[in-house]
Amino acid sequence: MSTAPAPKCVRALIAPDKFKGSLTAGEVAYALAAGLRSAAGSGTGSVHCELLPLADGGDGSVDAAVASGFTRHSHTVAGPTGQPVQASIAFDGVTAVVEVANTCGLGLLPGGILEPLGASSRGFGEAVLFSLSLGPARIVLALGGSASTDGGMGMLTALGYSFRDADGRQLYGSGGALAQIHSIQRTALPELAGTELLVASDVHNPLLGAQGAPAVFGPQKGAGPEEIAALDTGLEHFVTKLAAAGFADAAQLAAHPGAGSAGGIGYACLLLGARQVSGADYFLDLLDFNARKDNCDIVITGEGSLDEQTLAGKLPAAVARRSGSRPIIAVAGRSLLAQERWAEMDLTRVYTLAEYTDQDSSKDPELSAALLRRIGKDIGTSLL
């Protein structure tokens, strides 16, 4: 008498980045898991899902840390144009995660109106100052999504630096104010001196020049040719004044890879002694990816768009690199990678929302979530 085979149980680690403009990494993971679990209705087996929403140092970094067990702390800071915004900081008792996107990011501009010269990084500095009050051993500075190109002038203002014009008036800190700096004074923060600062970013641009912050990232923040030139000139003046104020390595740090990240906030972080780390790899370590994937049979990752930048080292590529020999499935809003290039990330299969609809899901969270549930169910069915 033959015995029916035991129902199959597949353990899946769902570890996506956000779908920018549509869903957070947590929402992506939740929708895929719901679809995967629904595939078990046939009675042939089940899928055990472990959710690990990820971030690479850009927007969503605090949410990813909270999803992994960090505690969320809220604090009111100045938004990119000075309006108060409620920022979130993640803290686990040792490490604090502070991000640009939820303090002075593009998504916080009132009415979505870009302010290439007027936006400031001050709110990010205020969030860092608040996180210091929690007593962390280290602070992770997640730099993606900045609305400003102020070289971190606003951030430094919040951390005890005083920038004054030729008439002695205090400058607030913005891209447009850089050229007005006449003198710089700094007040030491003992808490900052005793705290390890880590810049989590995979941007390698210098502060100035053809590959610098204004030229490369200024256009997405609303800067035209004249504003780009003004910002580059202002940042050059900023560097000169910092050198005159006693920062002997001001010019050297401006040329350092990553100084141009987040409109030059990366430069200010280097001035403060921060150490740069790969955003993708740091967050995979912080969220204990290696241990979690060892308990799973398959890894599902993804982001809004799979393209050449993905292959260059964005988060799904880092996930694939660490996943070992187990199957890796990628889910994306769209894919610009031909199937023959999947092997470069050892991908078993790629699913895209674009294959499931003719509508533009990139700005429609409900549609995106519904499509991800459908994709999750199809993945589950294929596994069982």
Coordinates of C-alpha atoms in Angstrom, one line a residue:
M1 CA 0.0 0.0 0.0
S2 CA 1.5 3.3 -1.1
T3 CA 1.9 6.2 1.3
A4 CA 1.1 9.7 0.2
P5 CA 4.2 12.0 0.4
A6 CA 4.3 14.3 3.4
P7 CA 3.2 17.9 2.7
K8 CA 6.1 20.0 1.6
C9 CA 7.2 23.0 3.8
V10 CA 9.4 25.7 2.2
R11 CA 11.1 28.3 4.3
A12 CA 11.3 31.6 2.5
L13 CA 13.3 34.7 3.5
I14 CA 11.6 37.8 2.1
A15 CA 14.2 40.5 2.1
P16 CA 13.3 43.4 -0.3
D17 CA 14.1 47.1 -0.5
K18 CA 11.4 49.6 -0.8
F19 CA 9.5 50.3 -4.1
K20 CA 10.2 54.0 -4.2
G21 CA 7.2 56.2 -4.5
S22 CA 4.8 53.3 -3.9
L23 CA 5.5 51.0 -0.9
T24 CA 7.9 50.7 2.0
A25 CA 10.1 47.6 2.2
G26 CA 7.9 46.4 5.0
E27 CA 4.8 46.7 2.9
V28 CA 6.5 44.9 0.0
A29 CA 7.5 42.0 2.3
Y30 CA 4.1 41.8 3.9
A31 CA 2.2 41.7 0.5
L32 CA 4.6 39.0 -0.9
A33 CA 4.2 36.9 2.3
A34 CA 0.4 37.1 2.1
G35 CA 0.5 35.8 -1.4
L36 CA 3.0 33.1 -0.6
R37 CA 0.9 31.8 2.3
S38 CA -2.3 31.8 0.2
A39 CA -0.6 29.3 -2.2
A40 CA -0.8 26.7 0.6
G41 CA -4.5 26.4 0.1
S42 CA -4.1 23.5 -2.3
G43 CA -3.0 21.2 0.5
T44 CA 0.3 20.2 -1.2
G45 CA 2.3 22.0 1.5
S46 CA 3.0 25.3 3.1
V47 CA 5.4 28.2 2.9
H48 CA 6.9 29.6 6.1
C49 CA 7.8 33.2 5.6
E50 CA 10.4 35.2 7.5
L51 CA 10.1 38.9 6.7
L52 CA 13.3 41.1 6.6
P53 CA 12.5 44.5 5.2
L54 CA 15.8 46.1 4.1
A55 CA 17.4 49.5 3.4
D56 CA 20.8 50.6 2.0
G57 CA 21.3 53.8 3.9
G58 CA 18.6 55.8 2.0
D59 CA 15.0 56.5 2.9
G60 CA 13.5 53.6 4.8
S61 CA 16.6 53.0 6.9
V62 CA 14.9 53.8 10.2
D63 CA 11.9 51.7 9.3
A64 CA 14.1 48.7 8.4
A65 CA 15.9 49.0 11.7
V66 CA 12.6 49.3 13.6
A67 CA 11.2 46.2 11.8
S68 CA 14.3 44.3 13.0
G69 CA 13.7 45.1 16.6
F70 CA 15.0 48.7 17.2
T71 CA 12.8 51.1 19.1
R72 CA 11.4 54.1 17.3
H73 CA 11.8 57.5 18.9
S74 CA 10.1 60.6 17.5
H75 CA 11.4 64.2 17.6
T76 CA 10.3 67.4 15.9
V77 CA 12.9 68.9 13.7
A78 CA 13.1 71.6 11.0
G79 CA 12.1 70.3 7.6
P80 CA 14.0 71.1 4.5
T81 CA 12.5 74.6 4.2
G82 CA 12.2 75.2 8.0
Q83 CA 8.7 73.9 8.6
P84 CA 8.4 71.5 11.6
V85 CA 8.4 67.8 10.7
Q86 CA 8.1 64.7 13.0
A87 CA 11.3 62.7 12.4
S88 CA 11.9 59.1 13.5
I89 CA 15.1 57.8 15.0
A90 CA 15.8 54.1 15.6
F91 CA 17.7 53.0 18.7
D92 CA 18.5 49.6 20.2
G93 CA 20.4 50.7 23.3
V94 CA 23.7 50.8 21.5
T95 CA 23.2 52.0 17.9
A96 CA 21.0 54.9 16.7
V97 CA 20.0 55.2 13.1
V98 CA 19.2 58.7 11.8
E99 CA 18.2 59.4 8.2
V100 CA 18.2 62.4 5.9
A101 CA 15.0 61.4 4.1
N102 CA 12.6 61.7 7.1
T103 CA 14.2 64.9 8.4
C104 CA 15.1 67.1 5.4
G105 CA 14.3 64.9 2.4
L106 CA 12.8 65.6 -1.0
G107 CA 9.5 64.0 0.1
L108 CA 9.1 66.6 2.9
L109 CA 9.1 69.7 0.6
P110 CA 5.8 71.5 1.1
G111 CA 3.7 70.9 -2.0
G112 CA 6.5 69.0 -3.6
I113 CA 8.0 72.4 -4.7
L114 CA 11.8 72.0 -5.2
E115 CA 14.1 74.4 -3.4
P116 CA 17.6 73.9 -4.8
L117 CA 19.0 77.0 -3.1
G118 CA 16.7 77.4 -0.1
A119 CA 16.6 73.8 1.2
S120 CA 18.7 73.1 4.4
S121 CA 20.1 70.0 6.1
R122 CA 19.5 71.6 9.5
G123 CA 16.8 69.1 10.5
F124 CA 19.1 66.2 10.0
G125 CA 21.6 67.8 12.4
E126 CA 18.8 68.4 14.9
A127 CA 17.9 64.7 14.7
V128 CA 21.5 63.7 15.3
L129 CA 21.6 66.1 18.3
F130 CA 18.5 64.4 19.7
S131 CA 19.9 60.9 19.1
L132 CA 23.0 61.9 21.2
S133 CA 20.6 62.5 24.1
L134 CA 19.8 58.8 24.1
G135 CA 23.4 57.9 24.8
P136 CA 24.4 55.7 21.8
A137 CA 27.8 54.2 21.4
R138 CA 27.4 54.9 17.6
I139 CA 25.2 56.7 15.2
V140 CA 24.5 55.4 11.7
L141 CA 24.0 58.4 9.4
A142 CA 21.7 57.3 6.5
L143 CA 22.2 59.9 3.8
G144 CA 19.8 59.1 0.9
G145 CA 17.0 61.4 -0.3
S146 CA 18.3 64.9 0.5
A147 CA 16.4 68.0 -0.7
S148 CA 19.4 70.3 -0.1
T149 CA 22.8 71.0 -1.6
D150 CA 24.3 72.9 1.3
G151 CA 27.4 70.8 2.0
G152 CA 26.0 70.0 5.4
M153 CA 26.1 73.6 6.5
G154 CA 22.6 73.3 8.0
M155 CA 23.5 70.1 9.8
L156 CA 26.7 71.7 11.3
T157 CA 24.7 74.7 12.4
A158 CA 22.5 72.4 14.5
L159 CA 25.6 70.8 16.0
G160 CA 27.2 73.9 17.4
Y161 CA 28.8 75.6 14.4
S162 CA 28.1 79.3 13.8
F163 CA 28.3 80.7 10.3
R164 CA 28.2 84.5 10.0
D165 CA 28.1 86.9 7.0
A166 CA 30.3 90.0 6.6
D167 CA 28.0 92.0 8.8
G168 CA 28.2 89.4 11.6
R169 CA 24.7 88.1 11.1
Q170 CA 24.0 84.4 11.8
L171 CA 23.3 82.4 8.6
Y172 CA 20.7 79.7 8.8
G173 CA 22.4 77.2 6.5
S174 CA 21.3 76.5 2.9
G175 CA 22.8 76.2 -0.5
G176 CA 22.1 79.8 -1.2
A177 CA 23.8 80.9 2.0
L178 CA 27.2 79.2 1.3
A179 CA 28.6 82.1 -0.6
Q180 CA 27.7 84.5 2.2
I181 CA 29.9 82.8 4.8
H182 CA 32.5 85.2 6.2
S183 CA 33.5 83.6 9.5
I184 CA 33.0 80.2 11.2
Q185 CA 33.1 79.4 14.9
R186 CA 32.5 76.0 16.5
T187 CA 31.4 74.9 19.9
A188 CA 32.5 71.5 20.9
L189 CA 29.9 68.8 21.8
P190 CA 31.5 66.4 24.2
E191 CA 28.8 63.7 23.4
L192 CA 29.7 63.9 19.8
A193 CA 33.4 63.4 20.5
G194 CA 32.7 60.2 22.4
T195 CA 30.3 58.7 19.8
E196 CA 31.3 56.6 16.7
L197 CA 29.8 58.1 13.6
L198 CA 29.2 55.8 10.5
V199 CA 28.1 57.1 7.1
A200 CA 26.0 54.5 5.4
S201 CA 26.0 55.3 1.7
D202 CA 27.0 53.8 -1.6
V203 CA 27.5 57.2 -3.3
H204 CA 31.2 57.8 -4.3
N205 CA 31.0 61.3 -5.7
P206 CA 33.3 64.1 -4.5
L207 CA 31.9 67.4 -3.3
L208 CA 32.9 69.6 -6.2
G209 CA 33.4 69.6 -10.0
A210 CA 31.9 67.7 -12.9
Q211 CA 31.2 64.6 -10.7
G212 CA 30.3 66.7 -7.6
A213 CA 27.1 67.1 -5.7
P214 CA 25.7 70.1 -7.6
A215 CA 26.5 68.8 -11.1
V216 CA 25.3 65.2 -10.6
F217 CA 22.5 65.4 -8.0
G218 CA 21.5 69.1 -8.3
P219 CA 19.1 68.6 -11.3
Q220 CA 16.9 66.1 -9.3
K221 CA 16.6 68.8 -6.6
G222 CA 15.5 71.4 -9.1
A223 CA 18.8 73.1 -9.9
G224 CA 19.2 74.4 -13.5
P225 CA 22.6 75.3 -15.0
E226 CA 22.8 78.7 -13.2
E227 CA 21.9 77.2 -9.8
I228 CA 24.4 74.3 -10.3
A229 CA 27.1 76.9 -11.0
A230 CA 26.1 78.9 -8.0
L231 CA 26.1 75.9 -5.7
D232 CA 29.4 74.7 -6.9
T233 CA 30.9 78.1 -6.3
G234 CA 29.3 78.3 -2.9
L235 CA 30.6 74.9 -1.9
E236 CA 34.1 75.9 -3.0
H237 CA 33.9 79.0 -0.9
F238 CA 32.6 76.9 2.0
V239 CA 35.7 74.6 1.8
T240 CA 38.0 77.7 1.7
K241 CA 36.4 79.2 4.8
L242 CA 36.5 75.9 6.7
A243 CA 40.2 75.7 6.0
A244 CA 40.7 79.2 7.2
A245 CA 38.8 78.3 10.4
G246 CA 41.3 75.6 11.3
F247 CA 40.1 72.5 9.4
A248 CA 43.4 71.6 7.9
D249 CA 42.0 68.7 5.8
A250 CA 39.0 70.6 4.5
A251 CA 40.2 70.6 0.9
Q252 CA 41.4 67.0 1.1
L253 CA 38.0 65.8 2.4
A254 CA 36.1 67.6 -0.3
A255 CA 37.8 65.4 -2.9
H256 CA 37.2 62.2 -0.9
P257 CA 34.8 59.7 -2.5
G258 CA 31.4 60.1 -0.9
A259 CA 31.8 63.7 0.1
G260 CA 29.2 64.6 -2.4
S261 CA 26.5 62.3 -1.0
A262 CA 23.2 63.9 0.1
G263 CA 24.1 67.3 -1.3
G264 CA 27.4 67.4 0.5
I265 CA 26.1 66.2 3.9
G266 CA 28.6 63.4 3.4
Y267 CA 31.3 66.1 3.5
A268 CA 30.1 67.5 6.8
C269 CA 30.0 64.0 8.2
L270 CA 33.7 63.5 7.2
L271 CA 34.6 66.8 8.9
L272 CA 33.1 65.4 12.1
G273 CA 35.3 62.3 11.8
A274 CA 32.7 59.9 10.5
R275 CA 33.7 56.6 8.9
Q276 CA 32.2 55.6 5.6
V277 CA 30.7 52.1 5.2
S278 CA 28.8 50.5 2.3
G279 CA 25.1 51.2 3.0
A280 CA 23.9 47.9 1.6
D281 CA 26.4 45.7 3.4
Y282 CA 26.2 47.6 6.7
F283 CA 22.4 47.2 6.9
L284 CA 22.6 43.6 6.0
D285 CA 25.0 43.1 8.9
L286 CA 22.9 45.3 11.2
L287 CA 19.8 43.3 10.4
D288 CA 21.6 40.0 10.8
F289 CA 20.9 38.8 7.2
N290 CA 23.6 36.1 7.2
A291 CA 22.1 34.2 10.2
R292 CA 18.5 34.6 8.9
K293 CA 19.2 33.3 5.4
D294 CA 20.9 30.2 6.8
N295 CA 17.6 29.1 8.2
C296 CA 15.8 29.4 4.8
D297 CA 15.5 27.4 1.6
I298 CA 14.9 30.3 -0.7
V299 CA 15.5 34.1 -0.7
I300 CA 13.2 36.6 -2.3
T301 CA 14.5 40.1 -2.7
G302 CA 13.7 43.1 -4.9
E303 CA 13.3 46.8 -5.4
G304 CA 11.3 49.2 -7.6
S305 CA 13.6 48.9 -10.6
L306 CA 16.1 46.3 -11.6
D307 CA 18.7 47.9 -13.8
E308 CA 22.4 48.6 -14.4
Q309 CA 22.6 50.4 -11.0
T310 CA 21.3 47.2 -9.3
L311 CA 24.2 45.2 -10.8
A312 CA 26.6 47.9 -9.7
G313 CA 26.0 47.0 -6.1
K314 CA 22.6 48.1 -4.9
L315 CA 20.8 46.2 -2.2
P316 CA 19.4 43.2 -4.2
A317 CA 22.8 42.5 -5.6
A318 CA 24.3 42.5 -2.1
V319 CA 21.5 40.1 -1.0
A320 CA 22.2 37.8 -3.9
R321 CA 25.9 37.9 -3.2
R322 CA 25.3 36.7 0.4
S323 CA 22.7 34.1 -0.3
G324 CA 25.0 31.3 -1.2
S325 CA 23.7 28.4 -3.3
R326 CA 20.0 28.6 -2.4
P327 CA 17.6 29.9 -5.1
I328 CA 17.2 33.6 -5.3
I329 CA 14.0 35.2 -6.8
A330 CA 13.8 39.0 -7.5
V331 CA 10.6 40.9 -7.6
A332 CA 10.5 44.5 -9.0
G333 CA 8.2 47.1 -10.3
R334 CA 10.0 46.8 -13.6
S335 CA 13.2 45.2 -14.9
L336 CA 15.5 46.7 -17.5
L337 CA 17.8 43.6 -17.3
A338 CA 17.6 41.0 -20.1
Q339 CA 17.0 37.5 -18.9
E340 CA 20.6 36.5 -19.9
R341 CA 21.9 39.0 -17.4
W342 CA 20.0 37.4 -14.4
A343 CA 23.0 35.1 -14.0
E344 CA 25.2 38.1 -13.0
M345 CA 23.2 38.1 -9.7
D346 CA 22.6 34.3 -9.7
L347 CA 18.8 34.9 -10.0
T348 CA 16.6 31.9 -10.5
R349 CA 13.6 34.1 -11.7
V350 CA 12.5 37.7 -11.9
Y351 CA 8.9 38.8 -11.5
T352 CA 7.8 42.3 -12.3
L353 CA 4.6 44.2 -11.6
A354 CA 4.7 45.5 -15.2
E355 CA 4.1 41.9 -16.4
Y356 CA 0.9 41.7 -14.4
T357 CA -0.7 45.0 -15.5
D358 CA -0.8 47.7 -18.2
Q359 CA -1.3 50.4 -15.6
D360 CA 1.4 52.4 -14.0
S361 CA 1.7 51.0 -10.5
S362 CA 4.7 53.2 -9.4
K363 CA 2.5 55.8 -7.7
D364 CA -0.4 53.5 -6.7
P365 CA 0.3 51.7 -3.4
E366 CA -3.0 49.7 -3.5
L367 CA -2.4 48.4 -7.0
S368 CA 1.3 47.6 -6.2
A369 CA 0.3 45.6 -3.1
A370 CA -2.4 43.7 -4.9
L371 CA 0.0 42.8 -7.7
L372 CA 2.7 41.7 -5.2
R373 CA 0.1 39.4 -3.5
R374 CA -0.6 37.8 -6.9
I375 CA 3.1 37.4 -7.6
G376 CA 3.6 35.9 -4.1
K377 CA 0.9 33.4 -4.7
D378 CA 2.5 32.5 -8.1
I379 CA 5.9 32.0 -6.4
G380 CA 4.3 29.9 -3.7
T381 CA 2.5 27.7 -6.2
S382 CA 5.8 27.2 -8.1
L383 CA 7.6 26.2 -4.9
L384 CA 5.0 23.7 -3.8

